[in-house]
Amino acid sequence: MAENTATITESVSLPLQRQRHYNVGVILWRVLLYVVVLWGAVIFAIPFYWMIRTAVMPPYQVNLFPPEWIPDSINFVNFRAPFVGPFPFARWFGNSAIVSVLSSAGVVLSASFVGFGFARLRFPFRNLLFIVVLSTMMLPEHIKLIPTYLLFVKLGWINTVLPLIVPNWFAPPFHVFLMRQFFMTIPQEMDDAAKIDGCGWLGIYGRIHIPLSLPVMGVSAIYQFTFTWNDFLHPLVYLQQVDKYTVALGLRLFEGFMRSNIQDMMASALIAVMPTIIIFFIAQRYFIQGIVMTGVKG
Amino acid sequence: MSTLNPAADAGTRAPGRRWTPERREALFGFFFISPWIIGFLVFTLGPMITSLVFGFYRTDLLQIWEVVGFKWFRAVFTDVLVRKAMFNTAYYAFIMVPLSTTLALLIAVLLNQNIKGQSFWRTVYYLPSVVAGAAVAILFKWLYQPDIGLLNSILNPILFRLSNFLSLETPLVAPRWVFSQEWAMPSVIIMALWGAGGAMLIFLAGLRGIPTALYEAAKIDGAGPVRQFFSITIPLLTPTILFNVVLNIIASWQVFTQVLIMTQGGPNNATLTMVLHLYNTGFSQFRFGYASAQAWALFLAILVFVLFAIRTSSSWVQYER
């Protein structure tokens, strides 16, 4: 990434230097550009800011009208609220963590396995089957909801984390696509060399493709983690006991309970979104690379 | 499913040594994709067909299993509430898809202007889409609070001064957002626009793929920035635009979490969307047959619009290379 930006600035700053006596129009345009980008960013950041400022605000200040932008003092007492209330918030957090981590692991392992098959092996109907993969990528979730619900009822999996995890161990199409696109970029010669050295297909997959695809696996894992962490529909359908809830689902119970304590509500919401934000910042570089890589070249 | 037979044949017909490398490779191929095949049959194709079958039943999924023929599929067209939900969902999608695609494209193009601190701005614009979901809906519900919410505490003084300035008889008042029938859906849309960062990131990737040589050539030919934008950037970005539009159509027609948390479909069903309605029909009223029929109706609607976008795309999407 750093290299990319460097080359971009170089290529653009060269002509700039050559024509120093730039006209007023260009300068105005640059100023306008920064003003628009800055204002847009402020608008995009305000909801976040508001969430944080309310979460750290002393309770007496929250309900003042008109609302005040800067907290008198920063305090963390509100963050205790979700843990001391009548709901098992820590438990929900743990449930979300288990579900999100195991879903990500399943997606990465299964989708890379399947992606390798589609990228590297020749077998009958391969292209047809890959078209099926692509079209199921676009399939809306709700169409499968009721029969899948019945299936999990019959299996006795309601109120367990299994319905939220197990389907992700069977190669969700989006991730298969991501992996396959990546494997296609690994030179065929590497496979051939390994084959000559006596490597079987599993060896080629395990010794060449897995080590080379760690970045894209990271992308896949972050995508899935974020998605599962934020998912609301599936936990809502499959989890009915309050202590089995995930954080996203549980927040909704807080809403009724904390109606008069908006600072507690915002502190809870902030804790709830923290993991996805932290993971995004840790893995930002891979994540954005991955999106560039999947190409979307039509 | 018949597509699987060759694999089975290859397995049974060719024992031990007589495996040719091709057969071996095919066998391994099916071995590698087997997790997907199982998942596809059990969690996708099976449920899809089953939900179509459920559409012909009156069922609570427990004791009641009564065949009702096409009753539910006909009801989908006549039921006032389903029509309302369809209309609301279409309203949401038809505003959301062009608006969010344009917004995402606009931000991406601005950030692509060799701007200082690009990765910082990119993060600011992208971050909201990382936290999409229940927490955001709860946050916005509070921002939209008509009397003490942030939005109206900014808007109302401005509108008040504006009314004074124009000396209006009845002063302008900010809308009551999610509590007002007319403004509830726009409120949901505005909140969803906050998450335009996802599409923006894809556009940025697309913009990066445009060769700079083209711009240099255009400059030599005397094309200004506006001309360059409409003659190079937009045409070369059309595949990305199509991709985002298709993704956005699919997501918009399934809007659910936000409306459930912010309005529960209200006020007066103004934000009742299809997925919310079929969820209510199934999981609150235990009319799973009717809910399945609604799910199929929604699926077909999505399919029509996605196919429409893809079909017409040949006239506006430029594929090069």
Coordinates of C-alpha atoms in Angstrom, one line a residue:
Chain A
M1 CA 0.0 0.0 0.0
A2 CA 2.7 2.4 1.0
E3 CA 4.5 1.8 -2.3
N4 CA 1.3 2.4 -4.2
T5 CA 0.6 5.8 -2.7
A6 CA 4.2 6.7 -3.2
T7 CA 4.1 6.0 -6.9
I8 CA 0.8 7.8 -7.3
T9 CA 2.1 10.9 -5.7
E10 CA 5.2 10.8 -7.7
S11 CA 3.5 10.5 -11.0
V12 CA 1.1 13.3 -10.2
S13 CA 3.5 15.7 -8.6
L14 CA 5.9 15.7 -11.5
P15 CA 3.7 17.6 -13.9
L16 CA 2.7 19.9 -11.0
Q17 CA 6.3 21.0 -10.6
R18 CA 6.8 21.5 -14.3
Q19 CA 4.0 23.9 -14.5
R20 CA 4.5 26.0 -11.3
H21 CA 2.6 29.0 -12.5
Y22 CA -0.7 27.2 -12.0
N23 CA -3.9 29.2 -12.6
V24 CA -6.3 30.3 -10.0
G25 CA -8.9 27.8 -11.1
V26 CA -6.8 24.9 -10.1
I27 CA -6.0 26.3 -6.6
L28 CA -9.7 27.1 -6.0
W29 CA -10.6 23.6 -7.0
R30 CA -8.1 22.1 -4.6
V31 CA -9.4 24.3 -1.8
L32 CA -13.0 23.4 -2.6
L33 CA -12.0 19.7 -2.7
Y34 CA -10.6 19.8 0.8
V35 CA -13.5 21.7 2.2
V36 CA -16.0 19.2 0.8
V37 CA -14.0 16.2 1.9
L38 CA -13.6 17.7 5.4
W39 CA -17.3 18.6 5.8
G40 CA -18.3 15.2 4.5
A41 CA -16.0 13.5 7.0
V42 CA -17.4 15.7 9.8
I43 CA -20.9 14.6 9.0
F44 CA -19.9 11.0 8.8
A45 CA -18.0 11.2 12.1
I46 CA -20.7 13.1 14.1
P47 CA -22.9 10.0 14.9
F48 CA -19.8 8.2 16.2
Y49 CA -18.7 11.3 18.1
W50 CA -22.1 11.6 19.6
M51 CA -22.1 8.0 20.7
I52 CA -18.7 8.4 22.4
R53 CA -19.4 11.8 24.0
T54 CA -22.6 10.5 25.5
A55 CA -21.0 7.3 26.7
V56 CA -18.3 9.2 28.7
M57 CA -20.6 12.1 29.8
P58 CA -21.5 12.5 33.4
P59 CA -25.2 11.6 33.8
Y60 CA -26.4 15.1 34.8
Q61 CA -25.1 16.6 31.6
V62 CA -26.7 14.2 29.2
N63 CA -30.2 15.4 29.5
L64 CA -29.5 19.1 29.3
F65 CA -31.2 20.9 26.5
P66 CA -29.9 22.1 24.1
P67 CA -27.4 19.3 24.1
E68 CA -23.8 20.1 25.0
W69 CA -21.1 19.0 22.7
I70 CA -18.2 18.6 25.1
P71 CA -18.5 16.5 28.3
D72 CA -17.6 18.4 31.5
S73 CA -15.4 15.5 32.5
I74 CA -14.7 12.1 31.0
N75 CA -15.8 9.3 33.2
F76 CA -16.1 5.6 32.6
V77 CA -18.8 4.9 35.1
N78 CA -21.4 4.4 32.4
F79 CA -19.5 1.5 31.0
R80 CA -20.2 -0.4 34.1
A81 CA -24.0 -0.2 33.5
P82 CA -24.4 -3.1 31.1
F83 CA -22.6 -5.5 33.4
V84 CA -24.4 -4.6 36.6
G85 CA -27.9 -4.6 35.1
P86 CA -30.3 -7.6 35.1
F87 CA -29.0 -9.0 31.8
P88 CA -26.0 -11.2 31.2
F89 CA -24.1 -8.8 29.0
A90 CA -20.7 -10.4 29.5
R91 CA -22.3 -13.7 28.5
W92 CA -23.8 -12.2 25.3
F93 CA -20.4 -10.8 24.5
G94 CA -18.8 -14.3 25.0
N95 CA -21.6 -15.8 22.8
S96 CA -20.9 -13.3 20.1
A97 CA -17.2 -13.9 20.3
I98 CA -17.6 -17.7 20.1
V99 CA -20.0 -17.5 17.2
S100 CA -17.9 -14.9 15.2
V101 CA -14.6 -16.6 15.7
L102 CA -15.8 -20.1 14.9
S103 CA -17.8 -18.8 11.8
S104 CA -14.7 -17.1 10.6
A105 CA -12.5 -20.1 11.1
G106 CA -15.1 -22.3 9.2
V107 CA -15.4 -19.9 6.4
V108 CA -11.6 -19.6 5.9
L109 CA -10.9 -23.3 6.0
S110 CA -13.8 -24.6 3.9
A111 CA -13.8 -21.8 1.4
S112 CA -10.1 -22.0 0.7
F113 CA -10.4 -25.8 0.3
V114 CA -13.3 -25.4 -2.2
G115 CA -11.7 -22.4 -3.8
F116 CA -8.6 -24.4 -4.5
G117 CA -10.6 -27.1 -6.2
F118 CA -12.3 -24.6 -8.5
A119 CA -9.1 -22.7 -9.2
R120 CA -6.7 -25.6 -9.8
L121 CA -8.3 -28.9 -10.6
R122 CA -10.0 -29.9 -13.8
F123 CA -13.2 -31.9 -13.4
P124 CA -16.5 -32.3 -15.4
F125 CA -19.0 -29.5 -15.0
R126 CA -16.5 -27.3 -13.2
N127 CA -17.5 -24.1 -15.0
L128 CA -21.2 -24.8 -14.7
L129 CA -20.8 -25.5 -10.9
F130 CA -18.8 -22.3 -10.5
I131 CA -21.6 -20.4 -12.2
V132 CA -23.9 -21.9 -9.6
V133 CA -21.5 -20.6 -6.9
L134 CA -21.7 -17.1 -8.4
S135 CA -25.4 -17.1 -8.6
T136 CA -26.0 -18.4 -5.1
M137 CA -23.8 -15.5 -4.0
M138 CA -26.7 -13.2 -4.9
L139 CA -29.3 -15.4 -3.3
P140 CA -31.2 -13.4 -0.6
E141 CA -31.0 -15.0 2.8
H142 CA -34.7 -14.8 3.7
I143 CA -35.7 -17.4 1.1
K144 CA -33.9 -20.1 3.0
L145 CA -34.9 -18.9 6.4
I146 CA -38.0 -20.9 7.2
P147 CA -36.9 -24.4 6.0
T148 CA -33.5 -23.9 7.6
Y149 CA -35.2 -23.0 10.8
L150 CA -37.3 -26.1 10.7
L151 CA -34.1 -28.2 10.0
F152 CA -32.4 -26.8 13.1
V153 CA -35.6 -27.3 15.1
K154 CA -35.6 -31.0 14.1
L155 CA -31.9 -31.2 14.9
G156 CA -32.6 -29.7 18.4
W157 CA -30.2 -26.9 17.7
I158 CA -32.5 -24.0 18.7
N159 CA -31.0 -21.9 21.5
T160 CA -27.5 -23.2 20.7
V161 CA -24.8 -21.5 18.7
L162 CA -24.7 -24.2 16.2
P163 CA -27.2 -22.8 13.6
L164 CA -25.1 -19.6 13.5
I165 CA -21.8 -21.5 13.0
V166 CA -22.3 -24.8 11.1
P167 CA -23.5 -23.4 7.8
N168 CA -20.3 -21.4 7.6
W169 CA -18.3 -24.5 7.6
F170 CA -19.7 -25.4 4.2
A171 CA -17.9 -22.9 2.0
P172 CA -20.2 -19.8 1.7
P173 CA -20.1 -18.8 -2.0
F174 CA -18.8 -15.2 -1.5
H175 CA -15.7 -16.5 0.2
V176 CA -15.2 -19.3 -2.3
F177 CA -15.2 -16.7 -5.0
L178 CA -12.7 -14.6 -3.1
M179 CA -10.3 -17.5 -2.6
R180 CA -10.6 -18.8 -6.1
Q181 CA -9.8 -15.4 -7.5
F182 CA -6.7 -15.3 -5.4
F183 CA -5.5 -18.8 -6.2
M184 CA -5.9 -18.1 -9.9
T185 CA -3.1 -15.5 -9.5
I186 CA -0.6 -18.1 -8.1
P187 CA 1.6 -19.2 -11.0
Q188 CA 0.8 -22.7 -12.4
E189 CA 4.5 -23.4 -12.5
M190 CA 4.6 -23.7 -8.7
D191 CA 2.1 -26.5 -8.8
D192 CA 4.0 -28.2 -11.6
A193 CA 7.3 -28.0 -9.7
A194 CA 5.6 -29.5 -6.6
K195 CA 4.1 -32.2 -8.7
I196 CA 7.5 -33.2 -10.1
D197 CA 8.8 -33.3 -6.6
G198 CA 6.1 -35.9 -5.8
C199 CA 3.5 -33.7 -4.1
G200 CA -0.1 -34.8 -4.4
W201 CA -3.0 -32.4 -4.7
L202 CA -3.4 -32.1 -0.9
G203 CA 0.3 -31.3 -0.7
I204 CA 0.1 -28.6 -3.3
Y205 CA -2.8 -27.1 -1.4
G206 CA -1.3 -27.4 2.0
R207 CA 2.3 -26.5 1.2
I208 CA 2.0 -23.9 -1.5
H209 CA -1.5 -22.4 -1.7
I210 CA -2.2 -22.1 2.0
P211 CA 1.0 -20.3 3.0
L212 CA 0.7 -18.0 0.0
S213 CA -3.0 -17.1 0.7
L214 CA -2.7 -16.0 4.3
P215 CA -3.6 -12.4 3.4
V216 CA -6.7 -13.3 1.5
M217 CA -7.7 -15.7 4.3
G218 CA -7.3 -12.7 6.7
V219 CA -9.7 -10.7 4.5
S220 CA -12.2 -13.5 4.5
A221 CA -12.0 -13.9 8.2
I222 CA -12.5 -10.2 8.9
Y223 CA -15.4 -10.0 6.5
Q224 CA -17.1 -13.0 8.2
F225 CA -16.3 -11.8 11.7
T226 CA -17.8 -8.4 11.1
F227 CA -20.8 -9.9 9.4
T228 CA -21.5 -12.5 12.1
W229 CA -20.9 -10.0 14.9
N230 CA -23.4 -7.5 13.4
D231 CA -25.9 -10.2 12.3
F232 CA -29.3 -9.7 13.8
L233 CA -31.8 -11.7 11.7
H234 CA -30.3 -15.2 12.4
P235 CA -29.7 -14.8 16.1
L236 CA -33.3 -13.4 16.4
V237 CA -34.7 -16.5 14.7
Y238 CA -32.5 -19.2 16.3
L239 CA -31.9 -17.8 19.9
Q240 CA -34.9 -17.5 22.1
Q241 CA -33.4 -17.8 25.6
V242 CA -32.0 -14.5 26.9
D243 CA -28.8 -16.0 28.2
K244 CA -28.1 -17.5 24.8
Y245 CA -28.3 -14.1 23.0
T246 CA -25.5 -12.5 21.0
V247 CA -24.6 -8.8 21.8
A248 CA -26.5 -7.5 18.7
L249 CA -29.7 -9.2 19.8
G250 CA -29.2 -8.3 23.5
L251 CA -28.8 -4.6 22.8
R252 CA -32.4 -4.5 21.9
L253 CA -33.4 -5.6 25.4
F254 CA -31.3 -2.9 26.9
E255 CA -33.3 -0.4 24.9
G256 CA -36.5 -0.8 26.8
F257 CA -34.6 -1.2 30.1
M258 CA -32.3 1.8 29.8
R259 CA -34.8 4.2 28.2
S260 CA -34.2 6.9 30.7
N261 CA -30.4 6.4 30.9
I262 CA -29.2 7.1 27.4
Q263 CA -25.6 7.4 28.6
D264 CA -25.8 3.7 29.7
M265 CA -27.3 2.8 26.4
M266 CA -24.6 4.5 24.4
A267 CA -21.9 3.0 26.6
S268 CA -23.3 -0.5 26.0
A269 CA -23.6 0.1 22.3
L270 CA -20.0 1.4 22.2
I271 CA -18.8 -1.8 23.9
A272 CA -20.9 -3.8 21.5
V273 CA -19.3 -2.3 18.4
M274 CA -15.7 -2.2 19.8
P275 CA -14.5 -5.6 18.6
T276 CA -15.4 -5.0 14.9
I277 CA -13.7 -1.5 15.1
I278 CA -10.6 -2.9 16.7
I279 CA -10.3 -5.7 14.3
F280 CA -10.8 -3.3 11.4
F281 CA -8.0 -1.1 12.6
I282 CA -5.6 -4.0 13.2
A283 CA -6.3 -5.6 9.8
Q284 CA -7.1 -2.5 7.8
R285 CA -4.2 -2.9 5.4
Y286 CA -5.1 -6.5 4.4
F287 CA -8.7 -5.7 4.3
I288 CA -8.4 -2.9 1.8
Q289 CA -5.9 -4.8 -0.2
G290 CA -8.3 -7.7 -0.4
I291 CA -11.0 -5.5 -1.8
V292 CA -8.6 -4.1 -4.4
M293 CA -7.6 -7.7 -5.2
T294 CA -11.0 -9.2 -5.7
G295 CA -10.9 -6.8 -8.6
V296 CA -14.5 -6.4 -9.4
K297 CA -13.4 -6.1 -13.0
G298 CA -16.7 -7.4 -14.2
Chain B
M1 CA -28.0 -33.0 -8.8
S2 CA -27.4 -35.1 -11.9
T3 CA -24.2 -33.1 -12.2
L4 CA -22.8 -35.2 -9.4
N5 CA -23.1 -38.5 -11.2
P6 CA -19.8 -38.3 -13.2
A7 CA -18.0 -38.1 -9.9
A8 CA -19.7 -41.2 -8.5
D9 CA -19.0 -43.0 -11.9
A10 CA -15.4 -42.1 -11.7
G11 CA -15.2 -43.4 -8.2
T12 CA -17.0 -46.7 -8.8
R13 CA -16.0 -47.6 -12.3
A14 CA -12.3 -47.1 -12.0
P15 CA -10.8 -49.0 -9.1
G16 CA -7.2 -48.9 -8.0
R17 CA -4.5 -48.8 -10.6
R18 CA -6.6 -48.1 -13.7
W19 CA -7.1 -44.5 -12.7
T20 CA -5.9 -42.3 -15.4
P21 CA -4.4 -38.9 -14.2
E22 CA -7.5 -37.2 -15.6
R23 CA -9.8 -39.3 -13.6
R24 CA -7.7 -38.9 -10.5
E25 CA -7.7 -35.2 -10.9
A26 CA -11.5 -35.1 -11.4
L27 CA -12.0 -37.2 -8.4
F28 CA -9.8 -34.9 -6.3
G29 CA -11.6 -32.0 -7.8
F30 CA -15.0 -33.2 -6.5
F31 CA -13.3 -34.0 -3.2
F32 CA -12.1 -30.5 -2.9
I33 CA -15.4 -28.9 -3.7
S34 CA -17.4 -31.4 -1.7
P35 CA -17.9 -29.1 1.3
W36 CA -19.6 -26.6 -1.0
I37 CA -21.7 -29.3 -2.7
I38 CA -23.0 -30.5 0.6
G39 CA -23.6 -27.0 1.9
F40 CA -25.3 -26.0 -1.4
L41 CA -27.7 -29.0 -1.2
V42 CA -28.4 -28.8 2.5
F43 CA -28.4 -25.1 3.2
T44 CA -29.3 -23.6 -0.1
L45 CA -31.0 -25.7 -2.8
G46 CA -32.9 -27.9 -0.3
P47 CA -34.3 -25.0 1.7
M48 CA -35.2 -23.0 -1.4
I49 CA -37.3 -25.9 -2.9
T50 CA -38.7 -26.7 0.5
S51 CA -39.8 -23.1 1.1
L52 CA -41.6 -23.2 -2.3
V53 CA -43.4 -26.3 -1.2
F54 CA -44.3 -24.8 2.2
G55 CA -46.0 -22.0 0.2
F56 CA -48.7 -24.5 -0.7
Y57 CA -49.4 -25.4 2.9
R58 CA -51.1 -23.8 5.9
T59 CA -48.6 -24.7 8.6
D60 CA -47.2 -23.8 11.9
L61 CA -44.4 -26.2 11.3
L62 CA -45.7 -28.3 14.2
Q63 CA -49.1 -30.0 14.1
I64 CA -50.8 -28.2 11.3
W65 CA -50.0 -29.2 7.8
E66 CA -52.8 -28.5 5.5
V67 CA -52.6 -28.2 1.7
V68 CA -54.1 -25.0 0.5
G69 CA -53.0 -24.9 -3.1
F70 CA -52.3 -21.5 -4.5
K71 CA -54.1 -19.6 -1.8
W72 CA -51.1 -17.9 -0.4
F73 CA -49.6 -17.1 -3.7
R74 CA -52.8 -15.4 -4.7
A75 CA -53.0 -13.7 -1.3
V76 CA -49.6 -12.1 -1.9
F77 CA -51.2 -10.0 -4.6
T78 CA -54.4 -9.1 -2.8
D79 CA -53.4 -8.8 0.9
V80 CA -53.3 -5.1 1.7
L81 CA -50.5 -5.5 4.2
V82 CA -48.3 -7.4 1.8
R83 CA -48.9 -4.8 -0.9
K84 CA -48.1 -2.1 1.6
A85 CA -44.8 -3.9 2.5
M86 CA -43.9 -4.4 -1.1
F87 CA -44.6 -0.8 -1.8
N88 CA -42.5 0.4 1.2
T89 CA -39.6 -2.0 0.2
A90 CA -39.7 -0.7 -3.4
Y91 CA -39.8 2.9 -2.2
Y92 CA -36.8 2.2 0.0
A93 CA -34.9 0.4 -2.8
F94 CA -35.6 2.8 -5.6
I95 CA -34.4 5.7 -3.6
M96 CA -31.6 3.9 -1.8
V97 CA -29.9 2.3 -4.8
P98 CA -29.3 5.4 -6.9
L99 CA -28.7 7.6 -4.0
S100 CA -26.2 5.5 -2.2
T101 CA -24.4 4.5 -5.4
T102 CA -24.0 8.1 -6.4
L103 CA -22.9 9.1 -2.9
A104 CA -20.3 6.3 -2.7
L105 CA -19.0 7.2 -6.2
L106 CA -18.8 10.9 -5.3
I107 CA -16.8 10.3 -2.2
A108 CA -14.5 7.8 -4.0
V109 CA -13.8 10.2 -6.8
L110 CA -13.1 13.0 -4.4
L111 CA -10.8 10.9 -2.3
N112 CA -9.0 9.7 -5.5
Q113 CA -8.0 13.3 -6.4
N114 CA -4.4 12.9 -5.1
I115 CA -5.6 14.2 -1.8
K116 CA -3.4 14.4 1.3
G117 CA -4.1 11.8 4.0
Q118 CA -6.2 9.7 1.7
S119 CA -6.1 6.7 4.0
F120 CA -7.3 8.8 6.9
W121 CA -10.3 10.1 5.0
R122 CA -11.0 6.7 3.6
T123 CA -11.2 5.3 7.2
V124 CA -13.5 8.0 8.4
Y125 CA -15.9 7.4 5.5
Y126 CA -15.6 3.6 5.7
L127 CA -15.9 3.0 9.4
P128 CA -19.7 3.5 9.7
S129 CA -20.2 0.5 7.4
V130 CA -18.1 -1.7 9.7
V131 CA -20.5 -1.2 12.6
A132 CA -23.8 -1.6 10.7
G133 CA -26.5 -3.2 12.7
A134 CA -28.4 -3.0 15.9
A135 CA -26.0 -0.6 17.7
V136 CA -26.2 1.9 14.8
A137 CA -30.0 1.7 14.6
I138 CA -30.2 2.4 18.4
L139 CA -27.9 5.3 18.0
F140 CA -29.8 6.8 15.2
K141 CA -33.1 6.3 16.9
W142 CA -31.8 8.6 19.6
L143 CA -30.3 11.1 17.2
Y144 CA -33.7 11.3 15.5
Q145 CA -35.6 11.9 18.8
P146 CA -37.9 14.7 17.7
D147 CA -37.7 16.8 20.9
I148 CA -34.3 16.2 22.5
G149 CA -32.4 14.4 19.7
L150 CA -29.3 15.9 18.3
L151 CA -30.6 16.3 14.7
N152 CA -33.6 18.5 15.7
S153 CA -31.7 20.4 18.3
I154 CA -29.5 21.6 15.4
L155 CA -32.3 21.9 12.8
N156 CA -35.0 23.6 14.8
P157 CA -33.0 26.8 15.7
I158 CA -31.9 27.1 12.1
L159 CA -35.4 26.7 10.8
F160 CA -36.7 29.1 13.4
R161 CA -34.3 31.8 12.3
L162 CA -35.1 31.1 8.7
S163 CA -38.8 31.5 9.4
N164 CA -38.1 34.8 11.1
F165 CA -36.0 35.9 8.2
L166 CA -38.7 35.0 5.7
S167 CA -41.3 36.3 8.2
L168 CA -43.5 33.3 7.8
E169 CA -46.8 33.1 9.6
T170 CA -46.3 29.6 10.9
P171 CA -42.6 28.9 11.7
L172 CA -41.0 26.0 10.0
V173 CA -40.5 23.0 12.3
A174 CA -38.1 20.1 11.8
P175 CA -39.8 16.8 11.0
R176 CA -40.5 14.2 13.7
W177 CA -38.4 11.7 11.8
V178 CA -39.1 8.1 12.7
F179 CA -42.3 9.2 14.5
S180 CA -43.8 10.7 11.5
Q181 CA -45.5 8.7 8.7
E182 CA -44.0 10.7 5.9
W183 CA -40.5 10.9 7.4
A184 CA -40.0 7.5 8.9
M185 CA -38.8 5.9 5.6
P186 CA -36.6 8.8 4.6
S187 CA -35.1 8.5 8.1
V188 CA -34.2 4.9 7.6
I189 CA -32.7 5.8 4.2
I190 CA -30.6 8.6 5.6
M191 CA -29.3 6.2 8.2
A192 CA -28.5 3.6 5.6
L193 CA -26.6 6.3 3.5
W194 CA -24.3 6.6 6.5
G195 CA -23.1 3.1 5.5
A196 CA -22.2 4.1 1.9
G197 CA -18.5 3.5 2.8
G198 CA -18.6 -0.2 1.7
A199 CA -19.5 0.7 -1.9
M200 CA -17.1 3.6 -1.7
L201 CA -14.2 1.3 -1.0
I202 CA -15.1 -0.9 -4.0
F203 CA -15.2 2.3 -6.2
L204 CA -11.8 3.3 -4.9
A205 CA -10.5 -0.1 -5.9
G206 CA -12.1 0.4 -9.3
L207 CA -10.6 3.9 -9.7
R208 CA -7.2 2.6 -8.9
G209 CA -7.5 0.1 -11.8
I210 CA -7.9 2.8 -14.4
P211 CA -4.5 3.2 -16.2
T212 CA -3.1 6.7 -15.6
A213 CA -1.8 6.7 -19.2
L214 CA -5.3 7.3 -20.4
Y215 CA -5.5 10.5 -18.4
E216 CA -2.2 11.6 -19.7
A217 CA -3.2 10.9 -23.3
A218 CA -6.4 12.8 -22.7
K219 CA -4.5 15.8 -21.3
I220 CA -2.3 15.9 -24.4
D221 CA -5.5 15.8 -26.5
G222 CA -6.6 18.9 -24.5
A223 CA -9.4 17.3 -22.4
G224 CA -10.2 19.2 -19.2
P225 CA -10.9 17.5 -15.9
V226 CA -14.7 17.5 -16.5
R227 CA -14.3 15.9 -20.0
Q228 CA -11.8 13.4 -18.5
F229 CA -14.3 12.5 -15.8
F230 CA -17.1 11.8 -18.2
S231 CA -15.1 10.3 -21.0
I232 CA -12.6 8.1 -19.0
T233 CA -13.5 7.7 -15.4
I234 CA -17.2 7.0 -15.7
P235 CA -17.0 4.6 -18.7
L236 CA -14.2 2.6 -17.3
L237 CA -15.9 2.5 -14.0
T238 CA -19.2 1.1 -15.4
P239 CA -18.4 -2.5 -14.5
T240 CA -17.8 -1.5 -10.9
I241 CA -21.0 0.6 -10.9
L242 CA -23.0 -2.4 -12.1
F243 CA -21.4 -4.5 -9.4
N244 CA -22.3 -2.1 -6.7
V245 CA -25.8 -1.5 -8.1
V246 CA -26.5 -5.3 -8.1
L247 CA -25.2 -5.7 -4.6
N248 CA -27.2 -2.7 -3.5
I249 CA -30.5 -3.9 -5.1
I250 CA -30.1 -7.3 -3.3
A251 CA -29.3 -5.6 0.1
S252 CA -32.0 -2.9 -0.2
W253 CA -34.8 -5.2 -0.9
Q254 CA -33.9 -7.2 2.2
V255 CA -33.8 -4.2 4.6
F256 CA -34.8 -5.6 8.0
T257 CA -32.7 -4.9 11.1
Q258 CA -32.9 -1.1 10.9
V259 CA -36.6 -0.9 10.6
L260 CA -37.2 -3.6 13.3
I261 CA -35.2 -1.7 15.8
M262 CA -36.0 1.9 14.9
T263 CA -39.8 1.7 14.1
Q264 CA -40.9 -2.0 14.2
G265 CA -42.6 -1.2 10.9
G266 CA -44.5 1.8 12.2
P267 CA -45.8 4.4 12.4
N268 CA -49.0 3.1 10.8
N269 CA -46.9 0.5 8.8
A270 CA -45.1 3.3 7.0
T271 CA -41.8 1.4 7.3
L272 CA -43.2 -2.2 7.2
T273 CA -40.8 -3.9 4.8
M274 CA -41.1 -7.3 3.1
V275 CA -38.6 -9.1 5.2
L276 CA -40.0 -7.6 8.4
H277 CA -43.5 -8.6 7.3
L278 CA -42.6 -12.1 6.4
Y279 CA -40.7 -12.4 9.7
N280 CA -43.8 -11.3 11.5
T281 CA -46.1 -13.6 9.5
G282 CA -43.9 -16.6 10.2
F283 CA -42.2 -16.2 13.5
S284 CA -44.8 -14.1 15.4
Q285 CA -48.1 -15.4 13.9
F286 CA -46.8 -18.9 13.1
R287 CA -48.2 -18.8 9.6
F288 CA -45.1 -20.2 8.0
G289 CA -46.8 -21.3 4.8
Y290 CA -47.9 -17.7 4.0
A291 CA -44.5 -16.4 5.1
S292 CA -42.8 -18.8 2.6
A293 CA -45.0 -17.6 -0.2
Q294 CA -44.1 -14.1 0.7
A295 CA -40.4 -15.0 0.7
W296 CA -40.8 -16.4 -2.8
A297 CA -42.6 -13.3 -4.0
L298 CA -39.9 -11.1 -2.6
F299 CA -37.2 -13.4 -4.2
L300 CA -38.8 -13.1 -7.6
A301 CA -39.1 -9.3 -7.2
I302 CA -35.4 -9.1 -6.4
L303 CA -34.6 -11.5 -9.3
V304 CA -36.5 -9.3 -11.8
F305 CA -34.7 -6.2 -10.8
V306 CA -31.3 -7.8 -10.7
L307 CA -31.8 -9.4 -14.1
F308 CA -33.1 -6.0 -15.4
A309 CA -29.9 -4.3 -14.2
I310 CA -27.7 -7.0 -15.7
R311 CA -29.7 -7.2 -19.0
T312 CA -29.7 -3.5 -19.6
S313 CA -26.1 -3.3 -18.6
S314 CA -24.8 -4.3 -22.0
S315 CA -26.0 -0.9 -23.3
W316 CA -24.1 1.1 -20.6
V317 CA -21.4 -1.0 -19.2
Q318 CA -18.1 -0.8 -21.1
Y319 CA -15.9 -3.9 -21.0
E320 CA -12.4 -3.3 -22.1
R321 CA -9.3 -5.5 -22.0

